[in-house]
Short mmCIF file of C-alpha atoms and ligand atoms in Angstrom, two decimals:
data_model
loop_
_atom_site.label_atom_id
_atom_site.label_comp_id
_atom_site.label_asym_id
_atom_site.label_seq_id
_atom_site.Cartn_x
_atom_site.Cartn_y
_atom_site.Cartn_z
CA UNK F 1 0.00 0.00 0.00
CA UNK F 2 1.31 3.47 -0.87
CA UNK F 3 1.75 6.10 1.78
CA UNK F 4 -1.36 7.87 0.43
CA UNK F 5 -3.44 4.68 0.52
CA UNK F 6 -2.35 4.11 4.10
CA UNK F 7 -3.32 7.66 4.99
CA UNK F 8 -6.70 7.31 3.29
CA UNK F 9 -7.36 4.12 5.26
CA UNK F 10 -6.36 5.92 8.47
CA UNK F 11 -8.74 8.84 7.80
CA UNK F 12 -11.58 6.54 6.81
CA UNK F 13 -11.06 4.35 9.87
CA UNK F 14 -10.95 7.33 12.22
CA UNK F 15 -14.12 8.82 10.77
CA UNK F 16 -15.97 5.49 10.97
CA UNK F 17 -14.91 5.04 14.57
CA UNK F 18 -15.61 8.60 15.71
CA UNK F 19 -18.66 9.58 13.70
CA UNK F 20 -20.60 7.16 15.87
CA UNK F 21 -22.34 7.13 19.22
CA UNK F 22 -23.09 10.71 20.34
CA UNK F 23 -21.67 12.06 17.09
CA UNK F 24 -23.71 9.81 14.76
CA UNK F 25 -26.60 12.33 14.44
CA UNK F 26 -24.12 14.90 13.12
CA UNK F 27 -23.78 13.13 9.77
CA UNK F 28 -24.75 15.61 7.04
CA UNK F 29 -25.38 18.44 9.52
CA UNK F 30 -24.31 22.08 9.45
CA UNK F 31 -23.00 24.14 6.55
CA UNK F 32 -24.69 26.77 4.41
CA UNK F 33 -28.30 27.23 5.43
CA UNK F 34 -27.86 24.76 8.28
CA UNK F 35 -25.35 26.37 10.61
CA UNK F 36 -27.99 26.37 13.37
CA UNK F 37 -27.96 22.57 13.52
CA UNK F 38 -26.28 20.77 16.43
CA UNK F 39 -24.09 23.76 17.27
CA UNK F 40 -22.99 22.53 20.69
CA UNK F 41 -22.37 19.01 19.39
CA UNK F 42 -20.43 20.31 16.38
CA UNK F 43 -18.27 22.35 18.76
CA UNK F 44 -17.56 19.12 20.65
CA UNK F 45 -16.77 17.51 17.29
CA UNK F 46 -14.20 20.28 16.66
CA UNK F 47 -12.51 19.34 19.92
CA UNK F 48 -12.52 15.66 18.96
CA UNK F 49 -10.91 16.51 15.60
CA UNK F 50 -8.36 18.69 17.36
CA UNK F 51 -7.53 16.12 20.04
CA UNK F 52 -6.68 13.53 17.39
CA UNK F 53 -4.66 15.90 15.18
CA UNK F 54 -7.10 16.45 12.29
CA UNK F 55 -6.93 20.25 12.34
CA UNK F 56 -4.08 22.12 10.67
CA UNK F 57 -2.97 19.15 8.58
CA UNK F 58 -0.89 21.33 6.25
CA UNK F 59 0.50 23.68 8.90
CA UNK F 60 4.19 23.43 9.73
CA UNK F 61 5.04 20.97 12.47
CA UNK F 62 6.94 23.74 14.29
CA UNK F 63 3.60 25.55 14.69
CA UNK F 64 1.75 22.47 15.92
CA UNK F 65 0.46 21.28 12.52
CA UNK F 66 1.25 18.00 10.82
CA UNK F 67 3.13 19.39 7.83
CA UNK F 68 1.20 17.11 5.45
CA UNK F 69 1.29 17.53 1.67
CA UNK F 70 -1.54 18.89 -0.48
CA UNK F 71 -2.31 15.39 -1.64
CA UNK F 72 -2.82 14.23 1.92
CA UNK F 73 -5.07 17.20 2.66
CA UNK F 74 -7.14 16.44 -0.43
CA UNK F 75 -7.52 12.85 0.73
CA UNK F 76 -8.69 14.07 4.14
CA UNK F 77 -11.27 16.40 2.56
CA UNK F 78 -12.49 13.67 0.23
CA UNK F 79 -12.97 11.18 3.02
CA UNK F 80 -14.49 13.80 5.30
CA UNK F 81 -17.09 14.71 2.67
CA UNK F 82 -17.74 11.10 1.69
CA UNK F 83 -18.43 10.18 5.32
CA UNK F 84 -20.88 13.11 5.55
CA UNK F 85 -18.95 14.46 8.53
CA UNK F 86 -20.48 17.70 9.88
CA UNK F 87 -19.68 21.10 8.43
CA UNK F 88 -16.93 22.68 10.46
CA UNK F 89 -17.70 25.52 12.86
CA UNK F 90 -13.97 26.15 13.24
CA UNK F 91 -13.17 26.63 9.56
CA UNK F 92 -12.66 30.40 9.78
CA UNK F 93 -9.93 29.95 12.38
CA UNK F 94 -8.31 27.01 10.67
CA UNK F 95 -8.59 28.17 7.08
CA UNK F 96 -8.37 31.96 7.32
CA UNK F 97 -6.88 33.28 10.56
CA UNK F 98 -4.41 30.42 11.05
CA UNK F 99 -2.80 30.80 7.60
CA UNK F 100 -2.82 34.59 8.09
CA UNK F 101 -0.84 34.23 11.33
CA UNK F 102 1.50 31.75 9.66
CA UNK F 103 2.16 34.38 6.97
CA UNK F 104 2.21 37.59 9.00
CA UNK F 105 2.01 36.78 12.74
CA UNK F 106 4.85 37.10 15.24
CA UNK F 107 6.18 34.03 17.05
CA UNK F 108 4.31 35.24 20.16
CA UNK F 109 1.02 35.56 18.26
CA UNK F 110 1.41 32.12 16.71
CA UNK F 111 2.12 30.66 20.15
CA UNK F 112 -0.86 32.51 21.66
CA UNK F 113 -3.52 31.72 19.06
CA UNK F 114 -2.63 28.67 16.97
CA UNK F 115 -2.91 26.05 19.76
CA UNK F 116 -6.58 26.94 20.45
CA UNK F 117 -7.42 26.67 16.75
CA UNK F 118 -5.58 23.37 16.47
CA UNK F 119 -7.33 22.01 19.56
CA UNK F 120 -10.74 23.06 18.21
CA UNK F 121 -11.39 25.07 21.38
CA UNK F 122 -11.18 28.59 19.93
CA UNK F 123 -13.65 29.74 17.27
CA UNK F 124 -13.06 32.76 15.04
CA UNK F 125 -15.05 35.10 12.82
CA UNK F 126 -13.92 37.53 10.12
CA UNK F 127 -14.71 41.20 10.62
CA UNK F 128 -13.99 42.82 7.27
CA UNK F 129 -17.24 43.92 5.59
CA UNK F 130 -19.17 46.96 6.75
CA UNK F 131 -22.38 48.62 5.55
CA UNK F 132 -20.22 50.97 3.46
CA UNK F 133 -17.36 48.60 2.66
CA UNK F 134 -17.75 45.28 0.86
CA UNK F 135 -16.25 44.99 -2.60
CA UNK F 136 -14.55 48.27 -1.83
CA UNK F 137 -12.92 46.99 1.31
CA UNK F 138 -10.52 49.92 1.60
CA UNK F 139 -13.54 52.03 2.59
CA UNK F 140 -13.55 50.39 6.06
CA UNK F 141 -14.51 53.00 8.63
CA UNK F 142 -14.48 51.08 11.93
CA UNK F 143 -11.89 52.97 13.92
CA UNK F 144 -9.31 51.79 16.42
CA UNK F 145 -7.05 53.98 18.49
CA UNK F 146 -4.23 52.89 20.72
CA UNK F 147 -4.40 54.03 24.33
CA UNK F 148 -1.72 52.58 26.58
CA UNK F 149 -1.72 48.82 26.24
CA UNK F 150 -5.11 48.57 24.51
CA UNK F 151 -6.78 49.30 21.20
CA UNK F 152 -10.22 50.91 21.52
CA UNK F 153 -12.61 50.07 18.67
CA UNK F 154 -15.75 51.86 17.53
CA UNK F 155 -17.84 51.07 14.47
CA UNK F 156 -19.85 48.33 12.80
CA UNK F 157 -19.23 45.18 10.80
CA UNK F 158 -21.86 43.31 8.81
CA UNK F 159 -22.38 39.84 7.29
CA UNK F 160 -20.03 38.46 9.96
CA UNK F 161 -20.47 34.70 9.60
CA UNK F 162 -20.72 32.68 12.80
CA UNK F 163 -19.98 35.72 14.99
CA UNK F 164 -22.68 34.47 17.37
CA UNK F 165 -20.51 31.45 18.20
CA UNK F 166 -17.05 32.98 17.86
CA UNK F 167 -14.61 33.60 20.70
CA UNK F 168 -12.47 35.96 18.62
CA UNK F 169 -12.77 38.16 15.55
CA UNK F 170 -10.02 39.37 13.23
CA UNK F 171 -11.04 42.92 12.48
CA UNK F 172 -9.94 45.25 9.73
CA UNK F 173 -9.99 48.68 11.35
CA UNK F 174 -8.86 52.19 10.48
CA UNK F 175 -6.02 53.10 12.82
CA UNK F 176 -4.73 56.15 10.95
CA UNK F 177 -7.61 58.30 9.63
CA UNK F 178 -5.12 60.78 8.14
CA UNK F 179 -3.37 58.21 5.95
CA UNK F 180 -4.31 57.35 2.36
CA UNK F 181 -7.21 54.92 2.65
CA UNK F 182 -5.35 51.66 1.87
CA UNK F 183 -2.54 52.64 4.22
CA UNK F 184 -4.50 53.60 7.32
CA UNK F 185 -5.84 50.12 8.07
CA UNK F 186 -4.72 47.50 10.60
CA UNK F 187 -5.70 43.92 11.38
CA UNK F 188 -6.63 43.50 15.05
CA UNK F 189 -7.44 40.33 16.97
CA UNK F 190 -10.43 41.14 19.15
CA UNK F 191 -12.04 38.98 21.85
CA UNK F 192 -15.78 38.68 21.17
CA UNK F 193 -16.98 38.18 24.71
CA UNK F 194 -16.66 41.66 26.16
CA UNK F 195 -19.08 44.48 27.05
CA UNK F 196 -18.08 46.65 24.06
CA UNK F 197 -19.35 44.13 21.47
CA UNK F 198 -22.92 43.47 20.45
CA UNK F 199 -23.83 40.74 17.94
CA UNK F 200 -27.18 40.97 16.14
CA UNK F 201 -28.10 38.00 13.93
CA UNK F 202 -29.45 38.71 10.42
CA UNK F 203 -32.25 36.47 9.18
CA UNK F 204 -31.48 35.09 5.71
CA UNK F 205 -33.57 33.74 2.83
CA UNK F 206 -33.23 30.30 4.37
CA UNK F 207 -35.01 31.56 7.51
CA UNK F 208 -31.89 30.94 9.58
CA UNK F 209 -29.18 33.32 10.78
CA UNK F 210 -25.60 32.49 9.97
CA UNK F 211 -24.22 35.93 9.64
CA UNK F 212 -24.60 38.95 11.85
CA UNK F 213 -24.14 42.61 12.44
CA UNK F 214 -21.36 43.25 14.95
CA UNK F 215 -21.23 46.57 16.78
CA UNK F 216 -18.12 47.88 18.52
CA UNK F 217 -18.68 50.47 21.21
CA UNK F 218 -15.32 51.10 22.84
CA UNK F 219 -14.45 47.43 22.43
CA UNK F 220 -10.93 46.51 23.49
CA UNK F 221 -8.05 44.53 22.04
CA UNK F 222 -4.58 44.12 23.49
CA UNK F 223 -1.98 46.45 21.97
CA UNK F 224 0.10 43.41 20.99
CA UNK F 225 -2.82 41.71 19.17
CA UNK F 226 -2.20 43.47 15.87
CA UNK F 227 -1.15 41.37 12.87
CA UNK F 228 1.60 43.13 10.98
CA UNK F 229 2.54 46.72 11.75
CA UNK F 230 -0.03 49.49 12.24
CA UNK F 231 -1.10 50.51 8.72
CA UNK F 232 -0.23 47.06 7.32
CA UNK F 233 -3.84 45.87 7.44
CA UNK F 234 -4.46 46.04 3.70
CA UNK F 235 -1.52 43.74 2.92
CA UNK F 236 -2.62 41.35 5.68
CA UNK F 237 -6.25 41.39 4.49
CA UNK F 238 -5.23 40.67 0.90
CA UNK F 239 -3.15 37.74 2.17
CA UNK F 240 -6.20 36.37 4.00
CA UNK F 241 -8.46 36.85 0.97
CA UNK F 242 -5.95 34.99 -1.22
CA UNK F 243 -6.30 32.04 1.12
CA UNK F 244 -10.06 32.47 1.38
CA UNK F 245 -10.74 32.37 -2.32
CA UNK F 246 -8.43 29.51 -3.11
CA UNK F 247 -7.38 26.78 -0.77
CA UNK F 248 -10.20 26.86 1.73
CA UNK F 249 -12.83 26.18 -0.91
CA UNK F 250 -11.30 22.81 -1.70
CA UNK F 251 -13.03 20.94 1.10
CA UNK F 252 -16.26 22.61 0.06
CA UNK F 253 -15.86 21.32 -3.49
CA UNK F 254 -15.76 17.80 -2.16
CA UNK F 255 -19.22 18.25 -0.69
CA UNK F 256 -20.51 19.49 -4.08
CA UNK F 257 -20.16 15.92 -5.32
CA UNK F 258 -22.55 14.72 -2.63
CA UNK F 259 -25.04 17.47 -3.42
CA UNK F 260 -24.89 16.60 -7.11
CA UNK F 261 -25.46 12.94 -6.32
CA UNK F 262 -28.52 13.84 -4.25
CA UNK F 263 -29.99 15.85 -7.16
CA UNK F 264 -29.26 12.94 -9.51
CA UNK F 265 -30.93 10.49 -7.12
CA UNK F 266 -34.07 12.69 -6.99
CA UNK F 267 -34.11 12.88 -10.79
CA UNK F 268 -33.90 9.12 -11.01
CA UNK F 269 -36.59 8.63 -8.37
CA UNK F 270 -39.17 11.09 -9.74
CA UNK F 271 -38.55 10.52 -13.45
CA UNK F 272 -37.07 13.97 -14.10
CA UNK F 273 -34.12 12.20 -15.64
CA UNK F 274 -36.31 11.37 -18.65
CA UNK F 275 -36.72 15.06 -19.40
CA UNK F 276 -34.04 15.78 -22.02
CA UNK F 277 -33.56 19.38 -20.84
CA UNK F 278 -33.02 18.35 -17.24
CA UNK F 279 -30.77 15.44 -18.13
CA UNK F 280 -28.65 17.77 -20.29
CA UNK F 281 -28.26 20.09 -17.30
CA UNK F 282 -27.35 17.14 -15.10
CA UNK F 283 -24.63 16.19 -17.57
CA UNK F 284 -23.35 19.78 -17.65
CA UNK F 285 -23.28 19.84 -13.86
CA UNK F 286 -21.29 16.62 -13.75
CA UNK F 287 -18.83 17.92 -16.34
CA UNK F 288 -18.45 21.15 -14.34
CA UNK F 289 -17.70 19.09 -11.26
CA UNK F 290 -14.91 17.26 -13.05
CA UNK F 291 -13.47 20.50 -14.43
CA UNK F 292 -13.40 22.04 -10.95
CA UNK F 293 -11.82 18.96 -9.47
CA UNK F 294 -9.06 18.71 -12.07
CA UNK F 295 -8.43 22.45 -11.96
CA UNK F 296 -8.13 22.40 -8.19
CA UNK F 297 -5.85 19.34 -8.30
CA UNK F 298 -3.67 20.92 -10.97
CA UNK F 299 -3.34 24.32 -9.37
CA UNK F 300 -3.41 23.83 -5.61
CA UNK F 301 -0.01 22.27 -5.14
CA UNK F 302 1.72 24.83 -7.32
CA UNK F 303 3.49 27.62 -5.51
CA UNK F 304 4.18 29.68 -8.61
CA UNK F 305 1.50 30.03 -11.27
CA UNK F 306 1.63 31.04 -14.92
CA UNK F 307 -0.58 34.01 -14.17
CA UNK F 308 0.44 35.07 -10.67
CA UNK F 309 -2.33 35.99 -8.33
CA UNK F 310 -5.36 35.02 -10.39
CA UNK F 311 -5.75 31.28 -9.77
CA UNK F 312 -7.91 31.71 -6.66
CA UNK F 313 -10.09 34.13 -8.64
CA UNK F 314 -10.45 31.65 -11.49
CA UNK F 315 -11.39 28.91 -9.03
CA UNK F 316 -14.01 31.11 -7.39
CA UNK F 317 -15.46 32.01 -10.79
CA UNK F 318 -15.68 28.33 -11.60
CA UNK F 319 -17.30 27.05 -8.45
CA UNK F 320 -19.64 29.88 -7.41
CA UNK F 321 -21.82 30.06 -10.57
CA UNK F 322 -21.62 26.27 -10.91
CA UNK F 323 -23.00 25.80 -7.41
CA UNK F 324 -25.70 28.38 -8.02
CA UNK F 325 -26.76 26.53 -11.20
CA UNK F 326 -26.84 23.29 -9.20
CA UNK F 327 -29.26 24.97 -6.78
CA UNK F 328 -31.49 25.99 -9.67
CA UNK F 329 -31.29 22.48 -11.10
CA UNK F 330 -32.12 20.95 -7.71
CA UNK F 331 -35.46 22.79 -7.49
CA UNK F 332 -36.25 22.23 -11.19
CA UNK F 333 -35.64 18.51 -10.74
CA UNK F 334 -37.85 18.48 -7.64
CA UNK F 335 -40.59 20.21 -9.68
CA UNK F 336 -43.77 21.44 -8.04
CA UNK F 337 -42.73 19.92 -4.69
CA UNK F 338 -40.00 22.55 -4.45
CA UNK F 339 -42.55 25.35 -4.23
CA UNK F 340 -43.96 24.19 -0.89
CA UNK F 341 -42.11 24.31 2.43
CA UNK F 342 -42.72 22.17 5.48
CA UNK F 343 -44.42 23.55 8.62
CA UNK F 344 -42.72 26.65 10.00
CA UNK F 345 -40.80 27.32 6.76
CA UNK F 346 -38.94 24.05 7.05
CA UNK F 347 -36.81 23.66 3.92
CA UNK F 348 -35.68 20.46 2.27
CA UNK F 349 -32.15 20.06 0.90
CA UNK F 350 -33.04 21.20 -2.64
CA UNK F 351 -34.76 24.36 -1.41
CA UNK F 352 -31.93 25.14 0.98
CA UNK F 353 -29.34 24.61 -1.74
CA UNK F 354 -31.25 26.85 -4.13
CA UNK F 355 -31.71 29.66 -1.62
CA UNK F 356 -28.30 29.63 0.01
CA UNK F 357 -26.36 29.32 -3.23
CA UNK F 358 -27.63 32.78 -4.20
CA UNK F 359 -24.91 34.00 -1.81
CA UNK F 360 -22.09 32.06 -3.50
CA UNK F 361 -21.46 34.70 -6.15
CA UNK F 362 -21.26 37.43 -3.48
CA UNK F 363 -19.21 36.28 -0.49
CA UNK F 364 -15.45 35.93 -0.69
CA UNK F 365 -15.58 38.52 -3.48
CA UNK F 366 -18.43 38.81 -6.00
CA UNK F 367 -18.19 37.53 -9.58
CA UNK F 368 -17.71 41.07 -10.85
CA UNK F 369 -14.81 41.65 -8.47
CA UNK F 370 -13.19 38.34 -9.47
CA UNK F 371 -13.44 39.41 -13.12
CA UNK F 372 -11.96 42.79 -12.31
CA UNK F 373 -8.97 41.16 -10.62
CA UNK F 374 -8.44 38.76 -13.52
CA UNK F 375 -8.78 41.60 -16.02
CA UNK F 376 -6.30 43.85 -14.25
CA UNK F 377 -3.75 41.40 -12.85
CA UNK F 378 -4.05 38.53 -15.30
CA UNK F 379 -4.77 40.21 -18.61
CA UNK F 380 -3.36 43.69 -18.03
CA UNK F 381 -6.61 45.33 -19.11
CA UNK F 382 -7.30 48.95 -18.11
CA UNK F 383 -7.99 49.42 -14.41
CA UNK F 384 -11.56 49.56 -13.16
CA UNK F 385 -12.58 53.25 -12.80
CA UNK F 386 -12.52 54.15 -9.10
C1 FAD W 401 -23.18 34.31 3.02
C2 FAD W 401 -22.22 35.44 3.22
C3 FAD W 401 -21.28 35.35 4.23
C4 FAD W 401 -20.40 36.42 4.44
N1 FAD W 401 -19.51 36.33 5.48
C5 FAD W 401 -18.68 37.35 5.74
C6 FAD W 401 -17.80 37.33 6.88
O1 FAD W 401 -17.76 36.36 7.63
N2 FAD W 401 -17.02 38.40 7.10
C7 FAD W 401 -17.02 39.49 6.30
O2 FAD W 401 -16.25 40.42 6.56
N3 FAD W 401 -17.86 39.56 5.22
C8 FAD W 401 -18.68 38.52 4.95
N4 FAD W 401 -19.55 38.59 3.86
C9 FAD W 401 -19.60 39.81 3.09
C10 FAD W 401 -19.03 39.70 1.69
O3 FAD W 401 -17.63 39.66 1.72
C11 FAD W 401 -19.58 40.91 0.91
O4 FAD W 401 -20.98 40.72 0.78
C12 FAD W 401 -18.95 41.03 -0.46
O5 FAD W 401 -17.61 41.42 -0.36
C13 FAD W 401 -19.71 42.06 -1.34
O6 FAD W 401 -19.81 43.28 -0.67
P1 FAD W 401 -21.23 44.00 -0.48
O7 FAD W 401 -22.20 43.00 0.04
O8 FAD W 401 -20.99 45.23 0.32
O9 FAD W 401 -21.71 44.38 -1.94
P2 FAD W 401 -21.22 45.63 -2.81
O10 FAD W 401 -19.74 45.74 -2.71
O11 FAD W 401 -22.02 46.81 -2.42
O12 FAD W 401 -21.60 45.15 -4.25
C14 FAD W 401 -22.93 45.22 -4.75
C15 FAD W 401 -22.92 44.78 -6.20
O13 FAD W 401 -22.09 45.68 -6.96
C16 FAD W 401 -21.10 44.96 -7.65
N5 FAD W 401 -19.85 45.76 -7.68
C17 FAD W 401 -19.26 46.36 -6.61
N6 FAD W 401 -18.11 46.96 -7.01
C18 FAD W 401 -17.98 46.71 -8.33
C19 FAD W 401 -17.01 47.05 -9.29
N7 FAD W 401 -15.93 47.77 -8.95
N8 FAD W 401 -17.17 46.60 -10.56
C20 FAD W 401 -18.26 45.86 -10.93
N9 FAD W 401 -19.22 45.52 -10.03
C21 FAD W 401 -19.09 45.93 -8.76
C22 FAD W 401 -20.89 43.68 -6.87
O14 FAD W 401 -20.36 42.66 -7.67
C23 FAD W 401 -22.30 43.39 -6.41
O15 FAD W 401 -23.01 42.74 -7.43
C24 FAD W 401 -20.44 37.55 3.63
C25 FAD W 401 -21.39 37.62 2.60
C26 FAD W 401 -22.28 36.59 2.41
C27 FAD W 401 -23.28 36.71 1.31
#
């Protein structure tokens, strides 16, 4: 057996052994449109993953990770999705903040924050977007000023996913109002459980609340909990977004396969597969799935690309509209049944997929923004008028 086969058997065995007993009901739970499910149990699942070394697989061993290759991480994601293991509540810490600290954090910051993420005991949220700053992130107006050994924050974030469960938030804040707008920003690590922070859930199309408004009213962060130098926040944020749009979507792609299979199974069961228009769309969806998989496999392990800086954007432009089309296909395959919800606006998987996937082409950078980046950085086309 090759090393990779051995690893796959290890992952599969661990999942079979652990996704049982108290954790058995978690199969298929959580994720977009379902983050409200089994929250406490999924937090316990995070700790189980952490205790057995399944968080931070690709992180350097010196920082507590396992230093595993891309191929091993892909295997883990494949097996995780195949087993229907629950959607992670710790993914923002593991996939966004952790890599950001590995890129830009001091040794002290890595020692302070990475162990909690690796153990699955510390949950994070991302405080970038504001009512007046989304695609135009440099317009961030939440302010932070240093007073003695603390930063004092005032302002508002919005669309902050999982803030209601998070222990910490990495916040993009304006620390130098006099500086040119990209230069006056800093990335601060802010504890969520303090009097100066109020979290207000936002109800979404799915009827559930996964993201929130977060208000800072003289909220505090330690002076040392700044990633990079004051004014370095734009560079740090761009580093995080590079990770967000690329690598971290890989695990998600694995679950697309399962969603596609569920749509196919419905089409087989209700006869929709005999409709030539629907079966053509099913074929297109399957082809798209293969294209995304091969593209991800071909590009993820590469440190230097042919077109530097645009691969994550290309990946996002591939998966987001694909997933949205799958949502549309799911309800078309379900037919009239998709127009009726259960009691109390209870959605089935097809309805949830359709509704939540509307967000795919917005979060992590909208389609238009991805195209702008590709146009400017990849093709050298004229810059977007600002
Ligand atoms: C489900 C979900 C979860 C999210 N989670 C988080 C989170 O955890 N943390 C966080 O900080 N943010 C989060 N966001 C926010 C997300 O990053 C923003 O919604 C996104 O960046 C778009 O910003 P906006 O909503 O302000 O839209 P806007 O920037 O106002 O854009 C509105 C429309 O205008 C278009 N547009 C804007 N600028 C241009 C341009 N220059 N050229 C062409 N078209 C343009 C956009 O493509 C879009 O169609 C989340 C969003 C969603 C939907």
